[in-house]
Amino acid sequence: HPELKPLQAPEKPKFGDGKLHISSFRTRDEEAAWLVKEIRACEASGIPLEEIALLFRKGKGIAWALKFLNEAGIPAQVRTKMDLLEVPEIVELVSMLRVIAEPAANSAWVRILTGPRWRIGNRDLALIGKHANKLAFDARVQGERGLEKALEAAIAGSDIAENAAYGDAIADIVENGNPALSESAFERIKNLHHEIQYLRAQAGDPLKHFVYRVASVSGLLIESISEPNRIKRGMDSNLRAFFSLVSDFTALDGESN
């Protein structure tokens, strides 16, 4: 093409001459080992870790990189917004925000309940789900629509489970009990319920302050700065990046919620 001209480096590059290495690998493990070796070599030559970047054509490489960097003890921070939302500590924080906002955010409830903090086992989790289904069915039968309307909705293909809310089930269990639940699970569920209730009462705070409070109350913030392995893999940096993302957010109506 007549308009296409060769790329020319400036006579005096701002940062000096660069180097380009091209390598191919038989396995991803080989590639990971090579990347770790290169990062360590750069670090040994005086290049700060925060000035080293790994770039990916597809976002799915982010989780793979975080895993091998964590295993090598190399701290890393996710810089792209969508990929930041896939980092475990951010997923956990967003799950907390979801259940605070919506009792029926069941996938978020399951993640929190089965996570390392609350440790609700499969048996007790199934009982909570069963209780949620029962509440949804009772509400449908006893509601203003009556049994006839409920049957019409069922015939039309409406799924009772769609209206089942784990948050409502937990609130009901805490208030009225559930003898089938294990004693330890009941205590943890009660503590979680009180924590969520407390945070809901603070939801009127400015968004950034509220999200920071949720991270603090849920223990994520303390965990990120107290455990060496968390520090190594950049948990604190990822949380701070998310706080920055939240502070920059403005909804279409001009307000943050």
Short mmCIF file of C-alpha atoms in Angstrom, two decimals:
data_model
loop_
_atom_site.label_atom_id
_atom_site.label_comp_id
_atom_site.label_asym_id
_atom_site.label_seq_id
_atom_site.Cartn_x
_atom_site.Cartn_y
_atom_site.Cartn_z
CA HIS A 1 0.00 0.00 0.00
CA PRO A 2 1.54 3.33 -1.02
CA GLU A 3 0.60 5.02 2.26
CA LEU A 4 2.11 2.27 4.40
CA LYS A 5 5.57 3.23 5.61
CA PRO A 6 8.07 1.25 7.68
CA LEU A 7 8.07 1.86 11.42
CA GLN A 8 11.08 3.87 12.48
CA ALA A 9 12.34 4.19 16.03
CA PRO A 10 13.29 7.71 17.09
CA GLU A 11 16.98 8.52 16.86
CA LYS A 12 17.18 8.85 20.63
CA PRO A 13 14.61 6.59 22.28
CA LYS A 14 13.28 8.09 25.51
CA PHE A 15 14.00 4.94 27.52
CA GLY A 16 16.94 3.62 25.50
CA ASP A 17 16.95 0.63 23.18
CA GLY A 18 14.46 -2.10 23.87
CA LYS A 19 14.67 -5.85 23.39
CA LEU A 20 12.14 -8.24 21.93
CA HIS A 21 12.27 -11.95 22.78
CA ILE A 22 10.03 -14.47 21.05
CA SER A 23 9.63 -17.90 22.60
CA SER A 24 7.42 -20.90 22.06
CA PHE A 25 6.55 -23.59 24.59
CA ARG A 26 5.10 -27.07 24.51
CA THR A 27 3.05 -26.56 27.70
CA ARG A 28 1.65 -23.72 29.75
CA ASP A 29 3.73 -24.89 32.71
CA GLU A 30 6.89 -24.31 30.67
CA GLU A 31 5.67 -20.86 29.71
CA ALA A 32 4.85 -20.02 33.33
CA ALA A 33 8.30 -21.15 34.50
CA TRP A 34 9.95 -19.00 31.80
CA LEU A 35 7.88 -15.94 32.73
CA VAL A 36 8.77 -16.31 36.42
CA LYS A 37 12.45 -16.61 35.48
CA GLU A 38 12.26 -13.47 33.31
CA ILE A 39 10.47 -11.49 36.03
CA ARG A 40 13.08 -12.50 38.59
CA ALA A 41 15.86 -11.52 36.18
CA CYS A 42 14.28 -8.09 35.65
CA GLU A 43 13.87 -7.65 39.40
CA ALA A 44 17.52 -8.62 39.99
CA SER A 45 18.63 -6.03 37.44
CA GLY A 46 16.93 -3.27 39.42
CA ILE A 47 13.56 -3.00 37.67
CA PRO A 48 10.75 -2.57 40.27
CA LEU A 49 8.02 -5.19 40.10
CA GLU A 50 5.36 -2.48 39.63
CA GLU A 51 7.02 -1.57 36.32
CA ILE A 52 6.68 -5.10 34.93
CA ALA A 53 3.49 -6.05 33.06
CA LEU A 54 2.04 -9.21 31.59
CA LEU A 55 -0.28 -8.58 28.65
CA PHE A 56 -2.85 -11.09 27.36
CA ARG A 57 -4.88 -11.28 24.21
CA LYS A 58 -7.76 -12.90 26.12
CA GLY A 59 -8.93 -12.26 29.66
CA LYS A 60 -8.96 -15.94 30.59
CA GLY A 61 -5.18 -15.83 30.85
CA ILE A 62 -5.43 -13.55 33.89
CA ALA A 63 -6.52 -16.29 36.31
CA TRP A 64 -3.76 -18.58 35.04
CA ALA A 65 -1.14 -15.86 35.55
CA LEU A 66 -2.37 -15.01 39.05
CA LYS A 67 -2.09 -18.66 40.01
CA PHE A 68 1.52 -19.20 38.96
CA LEU A 69 2.61 -15.77 40.19
CA ASN A 70 1.05 -16.51 43.56
CA GLU A 71 2.83 -19.87 43.71
CA ALA A 72 6.13 -18.12 42.91
CA GLY A 73 5.54 -15.48 45.61
CA ILE A 74 5.37 -12.64 43.08
CA PRO A 75 2.77 -9.94 43.95
CA ALA A 76 0.47 -8.96 41.11
CA GLN A 77 -2.40 -6.57 40.57
CA VAL A 78 -5.11 -6.93 37.93
CA ARG A 79 -5.47 -3.65 36.05
CA THR A 80 -8.39 -4.27 33.67
CA LYS A 81 -11.82 -3.64 35.16
CA MET A 82 -13.60 -6.77 33.96
CA ASP A 83 -10.76 -9.07 34.93
CA LEU A 84 -10.55 -7.43 38.35
CA LEU A 85 -14.08 -8.71 38.98
CA GLU A 86 -12.82 -12.30 38.53
CA VAL A 87 -10.22 -12.07 41.33
CA PRO A 88 -11.35 -14.22 44.33
CA GLU A 89 -11.34 -11.45 46.95
CA ILE A 90 -13.28 -9.11 44.65
CA VAL A 91 -15.79 -11.84 43.82
CA GLU A 92 -16.31 -12.33 47.56
CA LEU A 93 -16.73 -8.59 48.16
CA VAL A 94 -19.18 -8.21 45.26
CA SER A 95 -21.12 -11.23 46.58
CA MET A 96 -21.47 -9.45 49.93
CA LEU A 97 -22.74 -6.32 48.17
CA ARG A 98 -25.24 -8.39 46.19
CA VAL A 99 -26.78 -10.12 49.22
CA ILE A 100 -26.99 -6.82 51.08
CA ALA A 101 -28.93 -5.36 48.16
CA GLU A 102 -31.04 -8.38 47.29
CA PRO A 103 -32.17 -11.29 49.54
CA ALA A 104 -32.80 -13.41 46.43
CA ALA A 105 -29.21 -13.14 45.10
CA ASN A 106 -28.93 -16.88 45.71
CA SER A 107 -25.69 -17.58 43.83
CA ALA A 108 -23.97 -14.90 45.91
CA TRP A 109 -25.49 -16.34 49.09
CA VAL A 110 -24.18 -19.81 48.24
CA ARG A 111 -20.68 -18.48 47.64
CA ILE A 112 -20.63 -16.66 50.98
CA LEU A 113 -22.20 -19.52 52.95
CA THR A 114 -19.79 -22.14 51.58
CA GLY A 115 -16.72 -19.88 51.67
CA PRO A 116 -13.80 -20.16 54.10
CA ARG A 117 -15.30 -17.74 56.60
CA TRP A 118 -18.76 -19.26 57.24
CA ARG A 119 -18.07 -22.87 56.11
CA ILE A 120 -21.65 -24.10 55.76
CA GLY A 121 -21.58 -27.74 54.62
CA ASN A 122 -23.61 -29.32 51.84
CA ARG A 123 -26.18 -30.86 54.20
CA ASP A 124 -26.98 -27.58 55.95
CA LEU A 125 -26.87 -25.65 52.67
CA ALA A 126 -29.46 -28.03 51.20
CA LEU A 127 -31.69 -27.46 54.24
CA ILE A 128 -31.48 -23.69 53.76
CA GLY A 129 -32.43 -24.11 50.10
CA LYS A 130 -35.34 -26.36 51.06
CA HIS A 131 -36.52 -23.79 53.60
CA ALA A 132 -36.33 -21.04 50.95
CA ASN A 133 -38.45 -23.13 48.58
CA LYS A 134 -41.01 -23.73 51.33
CA LEU A 135 -41.25 -20.00 52.09
CA ALA A 136 -41.70 -19.22 48.39
CA PHE A 137 -44.44 -21.84 48.04
CA ASP A 138 -46.25 -20.70 51.20
CA ALA A 139 -46.14 -17.09 50.06
CA ARG A 140 -47.57 -18.06 46.69
CA VAL A 141 -50.40 -20.14 48.18
CA GLN A 142 -51.26 -17.80 51.07
CA GLY A 143 -50.80 -14.54 49.19
CA GLU A 144 -53.45 -12.29 47.77
CA ARG A 145 -53.64 -14.37 44.59
CA GLY A 146 -54.85 -17.42 46.52
CA LEU A 147 -54.39 -21.08 45.71
CA GLU A 148 -56.24 -20.92 42.40
CA LYS A 149 -53.91 -18.21 41.06
CA ALA A 150 -50.87 -20.11 42.34
CA LEU A 151 -51.97 -23.22 40.47
CA GLU A 152 -52.56 -21.18 37.32
CA ALA A 153 -49.03 -19.79 37.60
CA ALA A 154 -47.63 -23.28 38.12
CA ILE A 155 -49.46 -24.59 35.07
CA ALA A 156 -48.11 -21.65 33.07
CA GLY A 157 -44.59 -22.88 33.85
CA SER A 158 -43.55 -20.43 36.55
CA ASP A 159 -40.91 -22.02 38.77
CA ILE A 160 -41.40 -21.71 42.53
CA ALA A 161 -37.63 -21.84 42.99
CA GLU A 162 -37.32 -18.61 41.01
CA ASN A 163 -38.98 -16.80 43.92
CA ALA A 164 -37.07 -18.64 46.64
CA ALA A 165 -34.68 -16.31 48.46
CA TYR A 166 -31.87 -17.64 50.62
CA GLY A 167 -31.79 -14.31 52.43
CA ASP A 168 -35.44 -14.67 53.47
CA ALA A 169 -34.83 -18.28 54.51
CA ILE A 170 -31.88 -17.31 56.70
CA ALA A 171 -33.85 -14.49 58.34
CA ASP A 172 -36.73 -16.87 59.06
CA ILE A 173 -34.39 -19.56 60.44
CA VAL A 174 -32.72 -17.05 62.75
CA GLU A 175 -36.10 -15.82 64.01
CA ASN A 176 -37.97 -19.11 64.26
CA GLY A 177 -35.22 -21.74 64.28
CA ASN A 178 -34.78 -24.93 62.29
CA PRO A 179 -34.14 -28.07 64.36
CA ALA A 180 -32.78 -29.95 61.34
CA LEU A 181 -29.77 -27.63 61.05
CA SER A 182 -26.58 -28.48 62.89
CA GLU A 183 -25.94 -26.34 65.97
CA SER A 184 -22.67 -24.93 64.59
CA ALA A 185 -24.29 -24.04 61.26
CA PHE A 186 -27.14 -22.26 63.06
CA GLU A 187 -24.69 -20.14 65.07
CA ARG A 188 -22.73 -19.15 61.96
CA ILE A 189 -25.91 -18.36 60.02
CA LYS A 190 -27.14 -16.22 62.90
CA ASN A 191 -23.88 -14.26 62.99
CA LEU A 192 -23.94 -13.79 59.22
CA HIS A 193 -27.55 -12.58 59.35
CA HIS A 194 -26.73 -10.00 62.04
CA GLU A 195 -23.73 -8.81 60.02
CA ILE A 196 -25.83 -8.37 56.87
CA GLN A 197 -28.53 -6.54 58.85
CA TYR A 198 -25.94 -4.17 60.31
CA LEU A 199 -24.48 -3.43 56.87
CA ARG A 200 -27.91 -2.85 55.33
CA ALA A 201 -28.48 -0.17 57.94
CA GLN A 202 -25.34 1.61 56.68
CA ALA A 203 -26.33 1.46 52.99
CA GLY A 204 -27.14 5.17 52.94
CA ASP A 205 -23.45 6.08 53.30
CA PRO A 206 -21.54 7.40 50.26
CA LEU A 207 -20.85 4.43 48.00
CA LYS A 208 -17.08 4.32 48.38
CA HIS A 209 -17.29 4.55 52.18
CA PHE A 210 -19.98 1.88 52.26
CA VAL A 211 -17.98 -0.58 50.13
CA TYR A 212 -14.92 0.05 52.32
CA ARG A 213 -17.05 -0.66 55.40
CA VAL A 214 -18.30 -3.94 53.90
CA ALA A 215 -14.72 -5.01 53.17
CA SER A 216 -13.74 -4.12 56.72
CA VAL A 217 -16.68 -5.77 58.52
CA SER A 218 -16.44 -8.93 56.41
CA GLY A 219 -12.78 -9.33 57.35
CA LEU A 220 -11.43 -9.01 53.80
CA LEU A 221 -9.55 -5.81 54.56
CA ILE A 222 -7.84 -7.20 57.64
CA GLU A 223 -6.99 -10.43 55.84
CA SER A 224 -5.40 -8.53 52.96
CA ILE A 225 -2.88 -6.75 55.18
CA SER A 226 -2.26 -9.33 57.90
CA GLU A 227 -1.44 -12.58 56.12
CA PRO A 228 1.93 -12.66 54.31
CA ASN A 229 0.69 -14.97 51.56
CA ARG A 230 -2.19 -12.58 50.83
CA ILE A 231 0.23 -9.65 50.65
CA LYS A 232 2.47 -11.57 48.29
CA ARG A 233 -0.25 -12.17 45.76
CA GLY A 234 -1.45 -8.57 45.81
CA MET A 235 -4.78 -8.97 47.62
CA ASP A 236 -4.44 -5.52 49.19
CA SER A 237 -3.60 -3.96 45.80
CA ASN A 238 -6.62 -5.59 44.17
CA LEU A 239 -8.95 -4.35 46.90
CA ARG A 240 -7.56 -0.83 46.57
CA ALA A 241 -8.02 -1.03 42.79
CA PHE A 242 -11.66 -2.00 43.34
CA PHE A 243 -12.19 0.88 45.81
CA SER A 244 -10.80 3.21 43.14
CA LEU A 245 -13.18 1.73 40.56
CA VAL A 246 -16.10 2.28 42.93
CA SER A 247 -15.12 5.88 43.65
CA ASP A 248 -15.07 6.62 39.90
CA PHE A 249 -18.49 5.06 39.31
CA THR A 250 -21.51 7.23 38.56
CA ALA A 251 -24.81 5.75 37.45
CA LEU A 252 -26.67 7.06 34.41
CA ASP A 253 -28.95 9.13 36.63
CA GLY A 254 -25.92 10.87 38.11
CA GLU A 255 -26.03 9.13 41.47
CA SER A 256 -24.19 6.14 42.92
CA ASN A 257 -26.17 3.39 44.62
#
